[in-house]
Short mmCIF file of C-alpha atoms and ligand atoms in Angstrom, two decimals:
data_model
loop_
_atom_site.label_atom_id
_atom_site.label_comp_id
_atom_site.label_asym_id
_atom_site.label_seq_id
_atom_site.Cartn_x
_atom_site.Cartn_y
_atom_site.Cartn_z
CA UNK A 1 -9.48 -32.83 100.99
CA UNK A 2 -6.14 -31.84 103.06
CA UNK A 3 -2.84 -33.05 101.75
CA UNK A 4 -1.22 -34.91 104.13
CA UNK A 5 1.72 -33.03 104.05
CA UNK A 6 1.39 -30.77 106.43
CA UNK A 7 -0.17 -33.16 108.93
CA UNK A 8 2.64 -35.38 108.59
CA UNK A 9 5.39 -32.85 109.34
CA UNK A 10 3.54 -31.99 112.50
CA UNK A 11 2.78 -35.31 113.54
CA UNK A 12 6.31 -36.27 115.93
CA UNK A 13 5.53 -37.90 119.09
CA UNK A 14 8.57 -39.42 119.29
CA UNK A 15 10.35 -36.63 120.01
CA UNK A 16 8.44 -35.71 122.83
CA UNK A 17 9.69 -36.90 125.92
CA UNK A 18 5.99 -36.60 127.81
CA UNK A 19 4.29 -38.62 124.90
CA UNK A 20 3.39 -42.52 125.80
CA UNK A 21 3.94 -44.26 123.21
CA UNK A 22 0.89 -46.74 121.97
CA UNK A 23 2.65 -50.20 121.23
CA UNK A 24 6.21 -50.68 123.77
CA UNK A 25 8.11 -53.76 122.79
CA UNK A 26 10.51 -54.07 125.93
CA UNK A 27 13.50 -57.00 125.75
CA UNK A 28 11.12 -59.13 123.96
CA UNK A 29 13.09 -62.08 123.04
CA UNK A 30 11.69 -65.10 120.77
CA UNK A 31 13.21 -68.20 120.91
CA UNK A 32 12.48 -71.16 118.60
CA UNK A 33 14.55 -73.78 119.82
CA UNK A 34 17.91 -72.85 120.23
CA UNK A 35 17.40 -70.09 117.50
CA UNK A 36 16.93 -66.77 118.73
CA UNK A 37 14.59 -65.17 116.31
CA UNK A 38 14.27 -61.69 117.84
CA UNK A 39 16.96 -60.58 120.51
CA UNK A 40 16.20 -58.70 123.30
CA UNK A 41 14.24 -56.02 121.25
CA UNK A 42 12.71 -53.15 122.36
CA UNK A 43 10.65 -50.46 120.41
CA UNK A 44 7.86 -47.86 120.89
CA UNK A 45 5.19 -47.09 118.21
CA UNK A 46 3.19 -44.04 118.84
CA UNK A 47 -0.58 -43.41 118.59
CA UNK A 48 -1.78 -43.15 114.98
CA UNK A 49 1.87 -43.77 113.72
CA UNK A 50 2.37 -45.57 110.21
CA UNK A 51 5.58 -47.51 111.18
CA UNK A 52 7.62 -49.73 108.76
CA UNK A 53 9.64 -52.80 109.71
CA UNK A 54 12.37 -53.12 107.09
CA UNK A 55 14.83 -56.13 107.07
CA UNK A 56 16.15 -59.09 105.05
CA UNK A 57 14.80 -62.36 104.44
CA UNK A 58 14.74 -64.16 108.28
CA UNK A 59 15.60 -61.01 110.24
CA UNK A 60 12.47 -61.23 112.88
CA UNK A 61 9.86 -58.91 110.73
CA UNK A 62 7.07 -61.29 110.81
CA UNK A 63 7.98 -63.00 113.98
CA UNK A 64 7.47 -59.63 115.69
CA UNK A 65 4.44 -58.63 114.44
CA UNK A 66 2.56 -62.14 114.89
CA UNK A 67 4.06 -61.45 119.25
CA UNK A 68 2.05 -58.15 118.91
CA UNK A 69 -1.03 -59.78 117.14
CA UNK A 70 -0.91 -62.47 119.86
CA UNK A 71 -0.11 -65.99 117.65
CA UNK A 72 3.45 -66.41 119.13
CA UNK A 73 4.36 -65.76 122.63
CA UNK A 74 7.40 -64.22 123.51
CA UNK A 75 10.40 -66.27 125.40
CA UNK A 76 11.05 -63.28 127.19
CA UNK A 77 10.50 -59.42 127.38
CA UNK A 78 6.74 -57.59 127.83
CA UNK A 79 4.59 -56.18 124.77
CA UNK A 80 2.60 -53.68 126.03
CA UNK A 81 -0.54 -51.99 124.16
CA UNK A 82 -2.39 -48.87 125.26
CA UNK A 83 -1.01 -49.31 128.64
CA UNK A 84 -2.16 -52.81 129.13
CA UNK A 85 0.56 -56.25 128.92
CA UNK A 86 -0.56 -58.13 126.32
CA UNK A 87 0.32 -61.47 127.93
CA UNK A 88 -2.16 -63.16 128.52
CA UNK A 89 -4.33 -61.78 125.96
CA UNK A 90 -6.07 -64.27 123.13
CA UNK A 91 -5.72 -62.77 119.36
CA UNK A 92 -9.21 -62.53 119.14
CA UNK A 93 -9.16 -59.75 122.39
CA UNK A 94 -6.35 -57.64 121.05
CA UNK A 95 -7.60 -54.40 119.55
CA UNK A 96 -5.25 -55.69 116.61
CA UNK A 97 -5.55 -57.13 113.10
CA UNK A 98 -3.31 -58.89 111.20
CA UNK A 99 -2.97 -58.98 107.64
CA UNK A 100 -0.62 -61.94 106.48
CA UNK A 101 2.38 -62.48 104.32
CA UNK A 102 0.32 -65.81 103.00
CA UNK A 103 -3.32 -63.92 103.13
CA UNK A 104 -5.02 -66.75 104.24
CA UNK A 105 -8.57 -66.33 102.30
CA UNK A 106 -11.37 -68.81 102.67
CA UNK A 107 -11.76 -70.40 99.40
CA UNK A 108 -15.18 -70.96 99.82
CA UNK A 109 -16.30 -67.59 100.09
CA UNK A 110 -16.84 -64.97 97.82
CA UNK A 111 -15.10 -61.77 98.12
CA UNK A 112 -17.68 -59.88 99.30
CA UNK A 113 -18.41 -62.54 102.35
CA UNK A 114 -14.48 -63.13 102.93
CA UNK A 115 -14.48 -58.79 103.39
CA UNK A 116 -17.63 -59.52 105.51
CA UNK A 117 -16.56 -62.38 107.97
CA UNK A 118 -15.29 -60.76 111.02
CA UNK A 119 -17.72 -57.94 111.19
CA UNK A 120 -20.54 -60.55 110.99
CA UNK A 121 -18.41 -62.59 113.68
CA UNK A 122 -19.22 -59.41 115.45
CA UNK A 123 -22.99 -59.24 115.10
CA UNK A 124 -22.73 -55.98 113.08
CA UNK A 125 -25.77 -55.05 111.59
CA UNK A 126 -26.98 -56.29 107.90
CA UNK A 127 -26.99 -53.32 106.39
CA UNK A 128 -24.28 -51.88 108.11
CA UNK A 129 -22.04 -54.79 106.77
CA UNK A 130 -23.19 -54.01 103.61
CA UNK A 131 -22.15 -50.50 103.51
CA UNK A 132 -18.83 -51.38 104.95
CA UNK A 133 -18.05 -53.96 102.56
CA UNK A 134 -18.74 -51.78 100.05
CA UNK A 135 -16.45 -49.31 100.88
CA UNK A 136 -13.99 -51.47 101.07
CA UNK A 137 -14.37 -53.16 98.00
CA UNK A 138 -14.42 -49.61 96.09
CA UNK A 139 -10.92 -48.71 98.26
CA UNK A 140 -9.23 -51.44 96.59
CA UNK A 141 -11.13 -51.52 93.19
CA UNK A 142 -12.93 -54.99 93.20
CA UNK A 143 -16.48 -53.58 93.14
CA UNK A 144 -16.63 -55.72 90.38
CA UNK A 145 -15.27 -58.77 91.92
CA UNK A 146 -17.65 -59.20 94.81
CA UNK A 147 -19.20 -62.12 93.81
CA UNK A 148 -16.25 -64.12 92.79
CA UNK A 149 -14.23 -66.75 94.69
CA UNK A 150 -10.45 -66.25 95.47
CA UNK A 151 -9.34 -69.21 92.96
CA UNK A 152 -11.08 -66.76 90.32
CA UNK A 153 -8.82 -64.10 91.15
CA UNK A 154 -5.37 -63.22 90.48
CA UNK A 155 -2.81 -63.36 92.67
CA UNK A 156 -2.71 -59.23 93.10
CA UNK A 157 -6.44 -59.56 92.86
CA UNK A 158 -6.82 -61.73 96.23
CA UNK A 159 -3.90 -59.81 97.71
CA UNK A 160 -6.65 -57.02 98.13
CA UNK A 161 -9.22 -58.51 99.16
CA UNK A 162 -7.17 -59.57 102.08
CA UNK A 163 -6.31 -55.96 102.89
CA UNK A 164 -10.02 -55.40 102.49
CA UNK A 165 -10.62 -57.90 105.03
CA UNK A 166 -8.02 -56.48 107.43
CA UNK A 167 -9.24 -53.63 107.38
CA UNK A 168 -12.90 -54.22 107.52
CA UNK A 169 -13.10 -54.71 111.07
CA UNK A 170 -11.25 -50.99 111.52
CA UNK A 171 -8.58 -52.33 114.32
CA UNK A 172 -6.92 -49.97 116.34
CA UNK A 173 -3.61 -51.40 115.29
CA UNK A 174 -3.70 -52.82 111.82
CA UNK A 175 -0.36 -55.25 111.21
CA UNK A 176 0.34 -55.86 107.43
CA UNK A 177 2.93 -58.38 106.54
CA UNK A 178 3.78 -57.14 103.35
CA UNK A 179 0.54 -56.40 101.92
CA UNK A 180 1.31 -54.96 98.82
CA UNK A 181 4.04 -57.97 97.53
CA UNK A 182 1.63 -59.19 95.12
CA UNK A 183 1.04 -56.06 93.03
CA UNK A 184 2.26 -54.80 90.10
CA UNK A 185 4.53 -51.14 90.41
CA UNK A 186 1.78 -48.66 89.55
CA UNK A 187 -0.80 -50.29 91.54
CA UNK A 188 1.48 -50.88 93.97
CA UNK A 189 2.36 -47.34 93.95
CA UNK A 190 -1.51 -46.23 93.92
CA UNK A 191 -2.73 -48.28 96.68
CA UNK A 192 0.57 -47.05 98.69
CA UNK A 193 -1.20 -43.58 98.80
CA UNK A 194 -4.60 -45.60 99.50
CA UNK A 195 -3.29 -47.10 102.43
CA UNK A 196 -1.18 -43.39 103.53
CA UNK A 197 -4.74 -41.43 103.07
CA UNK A 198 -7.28 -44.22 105.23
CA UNK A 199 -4.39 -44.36 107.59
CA UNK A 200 -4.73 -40.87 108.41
CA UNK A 201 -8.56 -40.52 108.09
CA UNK A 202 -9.43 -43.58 109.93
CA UNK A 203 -6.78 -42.91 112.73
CA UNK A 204 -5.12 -46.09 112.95
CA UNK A 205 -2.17 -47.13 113.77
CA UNK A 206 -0.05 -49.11 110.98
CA UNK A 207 2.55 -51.62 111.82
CA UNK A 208 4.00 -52.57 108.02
CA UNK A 209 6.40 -55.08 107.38
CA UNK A 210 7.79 -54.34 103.71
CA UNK A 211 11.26 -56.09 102.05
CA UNK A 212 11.03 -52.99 99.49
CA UNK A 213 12.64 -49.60 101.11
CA UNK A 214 10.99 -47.25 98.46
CA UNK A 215 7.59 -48.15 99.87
CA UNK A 216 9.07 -47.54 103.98
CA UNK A 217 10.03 -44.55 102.80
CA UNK A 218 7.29 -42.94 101.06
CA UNK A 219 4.48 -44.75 103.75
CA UNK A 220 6.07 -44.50 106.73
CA UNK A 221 6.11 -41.75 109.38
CA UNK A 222 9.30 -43.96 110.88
CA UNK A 223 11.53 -46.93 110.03
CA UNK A 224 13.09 -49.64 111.99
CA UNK A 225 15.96 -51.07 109.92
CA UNK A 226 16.19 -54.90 111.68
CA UNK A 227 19.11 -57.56 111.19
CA UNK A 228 19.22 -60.87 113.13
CA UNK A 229 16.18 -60.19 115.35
CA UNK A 230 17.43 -56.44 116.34
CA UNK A 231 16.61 -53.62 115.48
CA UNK A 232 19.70 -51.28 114.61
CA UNK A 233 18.32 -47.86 113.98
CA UNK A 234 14.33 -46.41 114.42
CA UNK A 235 13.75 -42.90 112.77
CA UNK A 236 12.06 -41.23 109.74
CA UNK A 237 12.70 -41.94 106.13
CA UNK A 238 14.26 -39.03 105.75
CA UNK A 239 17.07 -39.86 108.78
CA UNK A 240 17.39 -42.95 108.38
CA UNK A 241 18.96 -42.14 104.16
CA UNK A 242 20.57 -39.20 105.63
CA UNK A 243 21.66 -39.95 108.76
CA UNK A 244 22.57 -43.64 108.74
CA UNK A 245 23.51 -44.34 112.12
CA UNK A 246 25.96 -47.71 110.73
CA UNK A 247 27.78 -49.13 107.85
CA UNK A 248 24.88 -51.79 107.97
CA UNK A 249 22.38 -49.24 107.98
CA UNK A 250 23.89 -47.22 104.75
CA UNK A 251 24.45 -50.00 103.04
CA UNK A 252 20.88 -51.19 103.37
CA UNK A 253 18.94 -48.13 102.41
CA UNK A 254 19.18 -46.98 99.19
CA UNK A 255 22.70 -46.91 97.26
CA UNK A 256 25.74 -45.49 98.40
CA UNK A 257 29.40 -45.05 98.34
CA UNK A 258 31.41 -46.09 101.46
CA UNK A 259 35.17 -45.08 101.42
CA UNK A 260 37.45 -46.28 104.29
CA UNK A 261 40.16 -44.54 105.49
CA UNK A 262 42.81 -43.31 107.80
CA UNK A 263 42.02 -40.17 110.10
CA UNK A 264 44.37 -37.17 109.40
CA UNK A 265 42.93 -34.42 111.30
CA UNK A 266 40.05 -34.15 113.61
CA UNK A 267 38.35 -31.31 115.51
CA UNK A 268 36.24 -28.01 114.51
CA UNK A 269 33.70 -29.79 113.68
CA UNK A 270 34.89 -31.95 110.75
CA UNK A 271 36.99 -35.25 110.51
CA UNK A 272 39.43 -35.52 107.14
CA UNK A 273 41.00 -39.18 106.32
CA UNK A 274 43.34 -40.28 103.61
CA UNK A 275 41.16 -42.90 101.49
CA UNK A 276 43.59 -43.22 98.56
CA UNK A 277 46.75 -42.01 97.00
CA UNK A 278 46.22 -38.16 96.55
CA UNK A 279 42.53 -38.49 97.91
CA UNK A 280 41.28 -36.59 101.05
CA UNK A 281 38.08 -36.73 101.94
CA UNK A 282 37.35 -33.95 104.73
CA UNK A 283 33.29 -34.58 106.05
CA UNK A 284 30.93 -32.31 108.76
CA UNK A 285 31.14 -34.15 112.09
CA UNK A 286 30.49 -33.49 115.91
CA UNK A 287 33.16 -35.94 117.55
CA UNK A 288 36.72 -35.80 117.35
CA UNK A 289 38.70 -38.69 116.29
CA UNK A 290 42.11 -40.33 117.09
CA UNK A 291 44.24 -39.75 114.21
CA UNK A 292 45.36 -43.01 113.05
CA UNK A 293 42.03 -44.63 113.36
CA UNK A 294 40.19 -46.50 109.99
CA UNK A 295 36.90 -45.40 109.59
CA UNK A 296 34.09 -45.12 106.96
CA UNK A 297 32.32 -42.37 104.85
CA UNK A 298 28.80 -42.82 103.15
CA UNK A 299 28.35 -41.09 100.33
CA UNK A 300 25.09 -40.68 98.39
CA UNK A 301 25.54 -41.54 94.58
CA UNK A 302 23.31 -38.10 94.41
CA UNK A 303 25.74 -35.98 96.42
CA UNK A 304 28.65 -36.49 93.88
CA UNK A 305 29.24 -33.97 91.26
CA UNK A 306 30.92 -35.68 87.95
CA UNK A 307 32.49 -32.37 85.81
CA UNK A 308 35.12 -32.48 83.01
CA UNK A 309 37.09 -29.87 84.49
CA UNK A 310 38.92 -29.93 88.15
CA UNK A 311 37.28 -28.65 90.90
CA UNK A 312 38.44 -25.45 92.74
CA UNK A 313 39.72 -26.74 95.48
CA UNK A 314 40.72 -30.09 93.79
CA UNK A 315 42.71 -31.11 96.66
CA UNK A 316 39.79 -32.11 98.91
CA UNK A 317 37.08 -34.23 98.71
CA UNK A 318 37.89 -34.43 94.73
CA UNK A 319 39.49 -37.38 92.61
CA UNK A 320 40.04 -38.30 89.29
CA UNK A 321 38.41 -40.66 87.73
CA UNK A 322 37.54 -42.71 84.64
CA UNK A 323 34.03 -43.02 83.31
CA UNK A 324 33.39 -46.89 83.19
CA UNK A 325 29.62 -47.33 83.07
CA UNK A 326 26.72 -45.25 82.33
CA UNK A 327 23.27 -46.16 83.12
CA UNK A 328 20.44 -44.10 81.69
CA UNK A 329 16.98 -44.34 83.82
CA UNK A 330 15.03 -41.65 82.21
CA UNK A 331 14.77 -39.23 85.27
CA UNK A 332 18.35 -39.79 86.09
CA UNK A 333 21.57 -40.69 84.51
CA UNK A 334 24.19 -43.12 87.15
CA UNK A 335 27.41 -43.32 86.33
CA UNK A 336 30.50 -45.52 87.08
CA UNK A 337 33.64 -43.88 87.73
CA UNK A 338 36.61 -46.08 88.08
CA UNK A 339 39.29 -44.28 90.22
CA UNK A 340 43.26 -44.80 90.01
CA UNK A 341 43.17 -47.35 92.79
CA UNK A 342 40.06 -49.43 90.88
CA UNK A 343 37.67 -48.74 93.26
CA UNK A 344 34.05 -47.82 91.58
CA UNK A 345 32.30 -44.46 92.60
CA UNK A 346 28.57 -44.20 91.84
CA UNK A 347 27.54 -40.73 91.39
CA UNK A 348 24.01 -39.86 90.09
CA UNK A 349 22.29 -36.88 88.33
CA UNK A 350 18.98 -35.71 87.38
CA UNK A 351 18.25 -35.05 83.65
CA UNK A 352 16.42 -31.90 84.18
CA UNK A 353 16.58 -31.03 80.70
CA UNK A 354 15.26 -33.18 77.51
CA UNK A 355 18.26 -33.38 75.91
CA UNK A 356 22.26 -32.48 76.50
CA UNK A 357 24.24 -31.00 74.06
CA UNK A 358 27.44 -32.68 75.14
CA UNK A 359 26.79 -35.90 77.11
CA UNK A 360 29.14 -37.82 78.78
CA UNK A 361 30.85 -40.62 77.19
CA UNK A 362 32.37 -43.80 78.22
CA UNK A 363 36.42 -44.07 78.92
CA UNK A 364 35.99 -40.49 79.21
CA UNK A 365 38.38 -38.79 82.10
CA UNK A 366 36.35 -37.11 84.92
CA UNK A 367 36.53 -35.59 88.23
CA UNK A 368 34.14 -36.36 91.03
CA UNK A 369 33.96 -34.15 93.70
CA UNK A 370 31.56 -33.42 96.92
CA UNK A 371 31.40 -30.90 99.71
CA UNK A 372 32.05 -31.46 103.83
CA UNK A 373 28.15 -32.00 104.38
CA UNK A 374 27.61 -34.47 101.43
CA UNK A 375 28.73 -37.72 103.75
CA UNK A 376 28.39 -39.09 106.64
CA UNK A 377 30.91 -40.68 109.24
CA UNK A 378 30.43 -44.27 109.62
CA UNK A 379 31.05 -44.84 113.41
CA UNK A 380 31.61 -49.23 112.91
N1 ATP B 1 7.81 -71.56 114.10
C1 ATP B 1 9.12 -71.44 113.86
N2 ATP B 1 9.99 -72.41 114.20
C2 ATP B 1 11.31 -72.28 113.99
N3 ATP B 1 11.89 -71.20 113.43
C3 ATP B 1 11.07 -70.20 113.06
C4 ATP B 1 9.66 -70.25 113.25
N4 ATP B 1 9.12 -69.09 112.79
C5 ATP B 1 10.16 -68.37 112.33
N5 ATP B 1 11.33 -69.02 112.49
C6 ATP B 1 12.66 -68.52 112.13
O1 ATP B 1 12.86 -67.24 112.72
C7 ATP B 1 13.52 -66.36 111.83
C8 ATP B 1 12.69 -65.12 111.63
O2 ATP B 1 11.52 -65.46 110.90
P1 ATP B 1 10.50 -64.37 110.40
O3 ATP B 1 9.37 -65.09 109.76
O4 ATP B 1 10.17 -63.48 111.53
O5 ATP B 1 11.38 -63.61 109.32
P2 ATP B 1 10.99 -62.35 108.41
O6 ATP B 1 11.88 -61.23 108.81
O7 ATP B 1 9.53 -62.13 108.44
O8 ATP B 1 11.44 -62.87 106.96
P3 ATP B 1 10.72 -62.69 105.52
O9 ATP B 1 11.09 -61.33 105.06
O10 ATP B 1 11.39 -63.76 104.71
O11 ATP B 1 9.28 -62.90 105.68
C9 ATP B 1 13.76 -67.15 110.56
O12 ATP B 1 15.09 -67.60 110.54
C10 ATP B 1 12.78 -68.31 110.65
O13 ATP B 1 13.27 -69.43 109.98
MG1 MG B 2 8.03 -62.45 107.07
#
């Protein structure tokens, strides 16, 4: 079998200006009431993407999905599928399947005839059922569940069965509502690369909704980060960490250091600002800046160095700094650093080696230093 890296870095249509994109939210807007659930949203999936909706608790995720599948209508706006408005359109015509959040199993059934249900719906053929009901209950390992009913099954257990039923049917657009909430971490992990590999093979498009950014970012071709039914920045894991287009957006994904200062000096390229007494912090950056102005860095706990000694150029992007918490993980060590001014500096690094032959220790005086490229200008 091919590893699906290399398809994956080839696979872009979003940056193609000549590619139509599959799914087009366009100022969709859902009212409930006078609460505006999703705001004047619009967004384009593309053809075989594996897109991830990433958001808090309330922000519009499922709301936006069950538009697309066709159980809520929206106020406003036009959802558009392979060219066609959806309005109009009954669930049961959309080329779509939705997986939910509550999965919704028939308690009656067993497994195997709760996988079966919509393909027999369909008048699929016996034996054909068979054979795709069997596949699916070998993708997520219940071959030896089949007979059971859901109230025999744990809650992980019936989780799967309900992706097993969603994706029975083989929808062109498969909408899971966080379908993996229910497992435990490894299998969580495992059926992560399940869902990444029958994504690909099958050709489908994936819209996920997940609360947990590890699993956007290792599934997804591209992320929308949402907040209060809009979505604030669409583009790949990778960009999103990297390039975090907002405070909000940095903040959200992953863990980071935001310093706010005054601009000094902008131009060439790169924008410094006084953050603290004695500490500059000069960062990589296209636009030029009114001096004077506050604005924000994001800094990636990874991107920090922590050393005994000072750096060599100790008078930019450096500080001094007090070790105040260190938190082993096994793979990599975080630690604290409490700076002059009390502010807390997170700085991570990999423990390559087994062991270190002079750690670290609390209380212990360090400096913690970066270079130009290591942050990122926060623009609000
Ligand atoms: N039928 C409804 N009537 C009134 N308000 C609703 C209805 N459905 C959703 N809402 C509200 O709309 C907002 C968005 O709900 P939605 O279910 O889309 O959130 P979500 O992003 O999926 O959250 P979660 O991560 O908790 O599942 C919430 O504040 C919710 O209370
Ligand atoms: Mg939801």
């Amino acid at each position: 079998m091919k590893s699906l890296g290399n398809i994956r870095r080839a696979f872009a249509p979003w940056t193609d200006p000549s590619a139509k994109p599959f799914i087009a939210f366009k100022n969709v807007t859902k009212r409930f009431g006078d609460f505006t659930a999703v705001n004047d949203l619009s967004l384009n999936i593309y053809h075989r993407e594996f897109f991830a909706l990433l958001g808090a608790s309330g922000c519009g995720k499922s709301t936006l999905l069950r538009m697309l599948a066709g159980f809520e209508q929206p106020t406003s706006g036009e959802i558009v599928l392979d060219g066609a408005d959806l309005a109009g359109t009954p669930p049961y015509k959309r080329p779509v399947n939705m997986m939910f959040q509550s999965y919704a199993l028939f308690p009656h059934m067993t497994v195997e005839k709760n996988i079966a249900f919509g393909l027999r719906q369909d008048g699929m053929p016996k034996d054909e059922i068979a054979e795709r009901v069997s596949q699916m209950l070998k993708l997520v390992k219940l071959e030896q569940f089949a007979s059971r009913k859901p109230n025999q099954l744990s809650g992980g257990q019936r989780q799967r069965v309900a992706l097993a039923r969603s994706l029975a049917k083989r929808p062109k657009v498969l909408l899971l509502d966080e379908p993996l909430g229910a497992l435990d971490k490894k299998l969580r992990e495992e059926t992560q690369f399940e869902l990444m590999d029958l994504q690909q093979n099958l050709g489908l498009t994936f819209v996920v909704v997940t609360h947990d950014q590890e699993e956007a970012m290792t599934m997804a071709d591209r992320i929308a980060v949402m907040s209060h039914g809009k979505v604030v920045q669409v583009a790949t894991p990778a960009e999103i960490y990297e390039a975090p287009n907002s405070r909000f957006v940095a903040d959200f994904i992953g863990d980071v250091n935001i310093f706010d200062g005054k601009v000094t000096m902008s131009g060439n390229g790169a924008v410094e600002l006084a953050v603290e007494s004695g500490f500059t912090i000069r960062i990589a950056a296209p636009e030029t800046l009114a001096v004077g102005n506050t604005v924000g860095v994001a800094i990636r706990p990874e991107k920090i160095r922590v050393t005994r000694a000072a750096p060599l150029n100790a008078s930019i992007n450096a500080a001094k700094g007090e070790i105040w918490d260190i938190a082993y993980l096994g793979d990599m060590t975080v630690f604290h650093i409490r700076l002059p001014s009390g502010k807390f500096v997170r700085a991570s690094s990999l423990n390559a080696q087994r062991s270190v032959d002079d750690p670290f220790t609390y209380d212990q005086e360090v400096w913690v230093s970066f270079d130009e490229n290591g942050g990122v200008l926060l623009k609000d």
